Short mmCIF file of C-alpha atoms in Angstrom, two decimals:
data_model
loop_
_atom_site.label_atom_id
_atom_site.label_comp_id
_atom_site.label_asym_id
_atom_site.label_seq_id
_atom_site.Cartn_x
_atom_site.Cartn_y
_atom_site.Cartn_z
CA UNK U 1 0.00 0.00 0.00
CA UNK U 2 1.62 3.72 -0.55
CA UNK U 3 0.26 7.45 -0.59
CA UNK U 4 1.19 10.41 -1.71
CA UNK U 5 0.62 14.04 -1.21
CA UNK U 6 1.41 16.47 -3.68
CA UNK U 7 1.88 20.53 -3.91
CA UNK U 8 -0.52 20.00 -6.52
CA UNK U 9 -3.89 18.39 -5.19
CA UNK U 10 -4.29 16.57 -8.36
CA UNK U 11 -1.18 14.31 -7.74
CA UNK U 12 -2.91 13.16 -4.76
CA UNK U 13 -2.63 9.22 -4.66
CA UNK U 14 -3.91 6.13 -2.49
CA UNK U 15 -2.40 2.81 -4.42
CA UNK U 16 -1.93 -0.87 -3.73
CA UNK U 17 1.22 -3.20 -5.70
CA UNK U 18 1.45 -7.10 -5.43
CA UNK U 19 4.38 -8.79 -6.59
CA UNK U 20 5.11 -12.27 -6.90
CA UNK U 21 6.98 -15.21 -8.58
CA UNK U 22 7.50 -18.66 -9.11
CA UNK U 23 10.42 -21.11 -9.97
CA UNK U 24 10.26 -24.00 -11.07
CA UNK U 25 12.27 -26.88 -12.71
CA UNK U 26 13.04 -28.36 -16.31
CA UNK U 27 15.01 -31.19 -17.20
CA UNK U 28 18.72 -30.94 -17.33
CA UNK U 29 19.42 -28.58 -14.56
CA UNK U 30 16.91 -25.56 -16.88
CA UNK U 31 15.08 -23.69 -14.76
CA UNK U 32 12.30 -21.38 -15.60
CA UNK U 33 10.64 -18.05 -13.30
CA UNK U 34 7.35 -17.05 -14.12
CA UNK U 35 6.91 -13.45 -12.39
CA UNK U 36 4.12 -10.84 -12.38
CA UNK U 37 3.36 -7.82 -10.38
CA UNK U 38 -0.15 -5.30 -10.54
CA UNK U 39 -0.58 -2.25 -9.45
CA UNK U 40 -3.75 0.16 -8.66
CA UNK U 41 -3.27 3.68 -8.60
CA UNK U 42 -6.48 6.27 -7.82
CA UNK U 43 -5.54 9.90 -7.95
CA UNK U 44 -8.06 11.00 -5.13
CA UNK U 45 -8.21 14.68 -6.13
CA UNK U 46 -7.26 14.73 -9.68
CA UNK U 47 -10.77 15.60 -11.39
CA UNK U 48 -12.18 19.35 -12.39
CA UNK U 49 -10.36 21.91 -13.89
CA UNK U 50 -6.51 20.92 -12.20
CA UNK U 51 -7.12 17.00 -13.51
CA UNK U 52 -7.70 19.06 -16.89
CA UNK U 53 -4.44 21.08 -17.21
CA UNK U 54 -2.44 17.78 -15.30
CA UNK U 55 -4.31 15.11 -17.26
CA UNK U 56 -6.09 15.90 -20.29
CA UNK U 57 -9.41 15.24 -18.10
CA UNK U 58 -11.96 16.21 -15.68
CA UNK U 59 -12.39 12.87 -14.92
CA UNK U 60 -10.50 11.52 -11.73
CA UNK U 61 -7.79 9.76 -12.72
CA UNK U 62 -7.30 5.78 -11.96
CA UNK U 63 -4.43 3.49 -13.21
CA UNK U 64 -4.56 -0.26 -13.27
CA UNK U 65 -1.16 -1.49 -14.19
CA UNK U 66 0.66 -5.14 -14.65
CA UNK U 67 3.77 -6.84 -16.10
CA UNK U 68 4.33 -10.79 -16.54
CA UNK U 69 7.60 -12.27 -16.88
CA UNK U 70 8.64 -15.59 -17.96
CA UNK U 71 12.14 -16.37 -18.12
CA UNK U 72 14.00 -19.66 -18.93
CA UNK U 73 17.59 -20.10 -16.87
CA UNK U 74 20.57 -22.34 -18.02
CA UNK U 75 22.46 -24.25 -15.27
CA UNK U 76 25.38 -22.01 -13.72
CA UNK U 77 28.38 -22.89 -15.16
CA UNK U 78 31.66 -21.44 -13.03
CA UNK U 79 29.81 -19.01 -11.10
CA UNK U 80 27.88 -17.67 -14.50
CA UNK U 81 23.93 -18.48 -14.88
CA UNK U 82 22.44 -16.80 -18.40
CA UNK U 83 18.68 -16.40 -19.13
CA UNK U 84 16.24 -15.21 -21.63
CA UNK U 85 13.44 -13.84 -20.21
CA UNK U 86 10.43 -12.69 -22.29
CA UNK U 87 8.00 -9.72 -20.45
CA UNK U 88 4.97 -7.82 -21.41
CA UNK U 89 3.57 -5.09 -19.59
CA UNK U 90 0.19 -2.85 -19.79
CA UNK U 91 -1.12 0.18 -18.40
CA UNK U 92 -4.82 0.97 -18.25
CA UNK U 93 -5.52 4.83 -17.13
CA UNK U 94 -8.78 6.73 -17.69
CA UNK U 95 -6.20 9.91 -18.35
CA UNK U 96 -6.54 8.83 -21.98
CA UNK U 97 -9.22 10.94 -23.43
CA UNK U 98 -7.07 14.20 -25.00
CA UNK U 99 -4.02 13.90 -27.25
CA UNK U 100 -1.06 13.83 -25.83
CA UNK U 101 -2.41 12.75 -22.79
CA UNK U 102 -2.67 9.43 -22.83
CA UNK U 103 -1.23 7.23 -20.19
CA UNK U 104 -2.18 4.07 -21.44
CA UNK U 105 0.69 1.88 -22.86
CA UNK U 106 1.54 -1.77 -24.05
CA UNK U 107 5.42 -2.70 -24.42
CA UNK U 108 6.99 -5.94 -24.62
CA UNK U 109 10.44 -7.31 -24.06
CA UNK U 110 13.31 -9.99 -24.83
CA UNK U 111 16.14 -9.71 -22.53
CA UNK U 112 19.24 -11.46 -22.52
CA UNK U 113 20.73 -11.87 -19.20
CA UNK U 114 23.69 -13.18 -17.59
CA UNK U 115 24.39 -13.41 -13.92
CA UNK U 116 27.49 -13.40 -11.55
CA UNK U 117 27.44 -15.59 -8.62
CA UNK U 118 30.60 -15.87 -5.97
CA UNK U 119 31.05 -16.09 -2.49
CA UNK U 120 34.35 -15.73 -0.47
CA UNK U 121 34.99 -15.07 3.59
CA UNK U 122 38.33 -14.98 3.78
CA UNK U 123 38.37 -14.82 7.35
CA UNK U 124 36.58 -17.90 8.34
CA UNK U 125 38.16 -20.43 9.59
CA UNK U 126 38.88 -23.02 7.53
CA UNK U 127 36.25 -26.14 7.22
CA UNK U 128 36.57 -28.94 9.17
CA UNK U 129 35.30 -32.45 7.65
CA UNK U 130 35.54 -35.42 10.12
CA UNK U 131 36.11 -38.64 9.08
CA UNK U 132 32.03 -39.74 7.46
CA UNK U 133 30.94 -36.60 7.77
CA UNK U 134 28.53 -35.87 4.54
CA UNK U 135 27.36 -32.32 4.18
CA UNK U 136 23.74 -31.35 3.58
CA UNK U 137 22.64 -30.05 0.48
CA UNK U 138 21.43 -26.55 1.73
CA UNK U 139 20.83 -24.84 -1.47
CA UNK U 140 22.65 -22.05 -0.68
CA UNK U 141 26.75 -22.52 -2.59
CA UNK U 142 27.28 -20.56 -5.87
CA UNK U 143 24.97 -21.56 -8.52
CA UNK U 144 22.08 -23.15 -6.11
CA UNK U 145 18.46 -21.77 -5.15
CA UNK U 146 20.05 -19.04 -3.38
CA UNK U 147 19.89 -17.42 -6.61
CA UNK U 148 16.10 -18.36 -7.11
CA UNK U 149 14.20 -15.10 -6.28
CA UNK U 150 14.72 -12.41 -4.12
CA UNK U 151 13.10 -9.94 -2.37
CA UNK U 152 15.14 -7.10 -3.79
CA UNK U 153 14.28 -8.16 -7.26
CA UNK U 154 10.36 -8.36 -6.89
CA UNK U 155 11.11 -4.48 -5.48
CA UNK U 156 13.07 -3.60 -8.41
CA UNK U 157 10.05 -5.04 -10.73
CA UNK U 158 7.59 -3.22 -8.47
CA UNK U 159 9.62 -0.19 -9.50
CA UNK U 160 10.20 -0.54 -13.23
CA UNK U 161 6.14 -1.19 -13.16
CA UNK U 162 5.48 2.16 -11.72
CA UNK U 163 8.20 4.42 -13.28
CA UNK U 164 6.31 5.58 -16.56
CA UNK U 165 5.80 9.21 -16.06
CA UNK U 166 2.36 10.89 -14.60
CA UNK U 167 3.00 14.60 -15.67
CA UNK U 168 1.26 15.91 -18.64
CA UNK U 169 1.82 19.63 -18.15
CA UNK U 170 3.51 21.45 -21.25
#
């Protein structure tokens, strides 16, 4: 949930975002992330004659935004994962009604990507492995689901979802 305040009343805002994603796996050490993220965004003052000049309307202003992301991940190979990841995104404003005020928007992209995973403490002290010891599988060395999905990442799409601009004064 956010608000905002603005100098101007019409920049007013209550809005909501959810963000999530999903991993899951393909043969052969392939992994593929599904991710989407929504937004709702009312403008609580931004009708009349201001919502005119800011927006192109007299109509309060609402914005229902969303991305999807699906993305297909190679094993990591020496501390290097790559991925092609395929995302479309939408916005859906009722600020649409004059020209050049139009909020609305479709855009969709390929991305390439390739990741750099290492870890080093150099001063812990060294391991110790006891005669039949066997180690866990944790998930969490170089390369592993550590890597899956973060928090900081669902932020950072949260982000990119909201950044189009909202200012249509010339």
């Amino acid at each position: 949930m956010r608000g905002a305040t603005a100098r101007s009343e019409a920049y007013d805002l209550l809005g909501a975002s959810l963000a999530l994603a999903v991993r899951f796996p393909l043969p052969g050490g392939v992994w593929a992330r599904l991710s989407g993220s929504g937004s709702w965004d009312d403008y609580l003052h931004s009708g009349g004659p201001e919502g005119l000049l800011v927006f192109g309307t007299t109509e309060r202003r609402r914005d229902l935004t969303g991305k999807a992301t699906l993305g297909i991940w190679l094993p990591a190979w020496r501390g290097l994962r790559v991925g092609l990841e395929g995302q479309l995104s939408r916005r859906d404003s009722t600020a649409d009604e004059r020209p050049g005020f139009d909020f609305d928007y479709t855009e969709a992209r390929a991305r390439l990507l390739v990741r750099v995973g290492f870890g080093a403490d150099p001063s812990a002290p060294p391991a110790v492995s006891p005669p039949g010891h066997v180690p866990l599988e944790w998930g969490l060395g170089p390369g592993e689901a550590s890597e899956a999905e973060k928090i900081i990442d669902l932020l950072r799409q949260d982000e990119e979802l909201r950044r189009g601009s909202s200012c249509g004064v010339r």
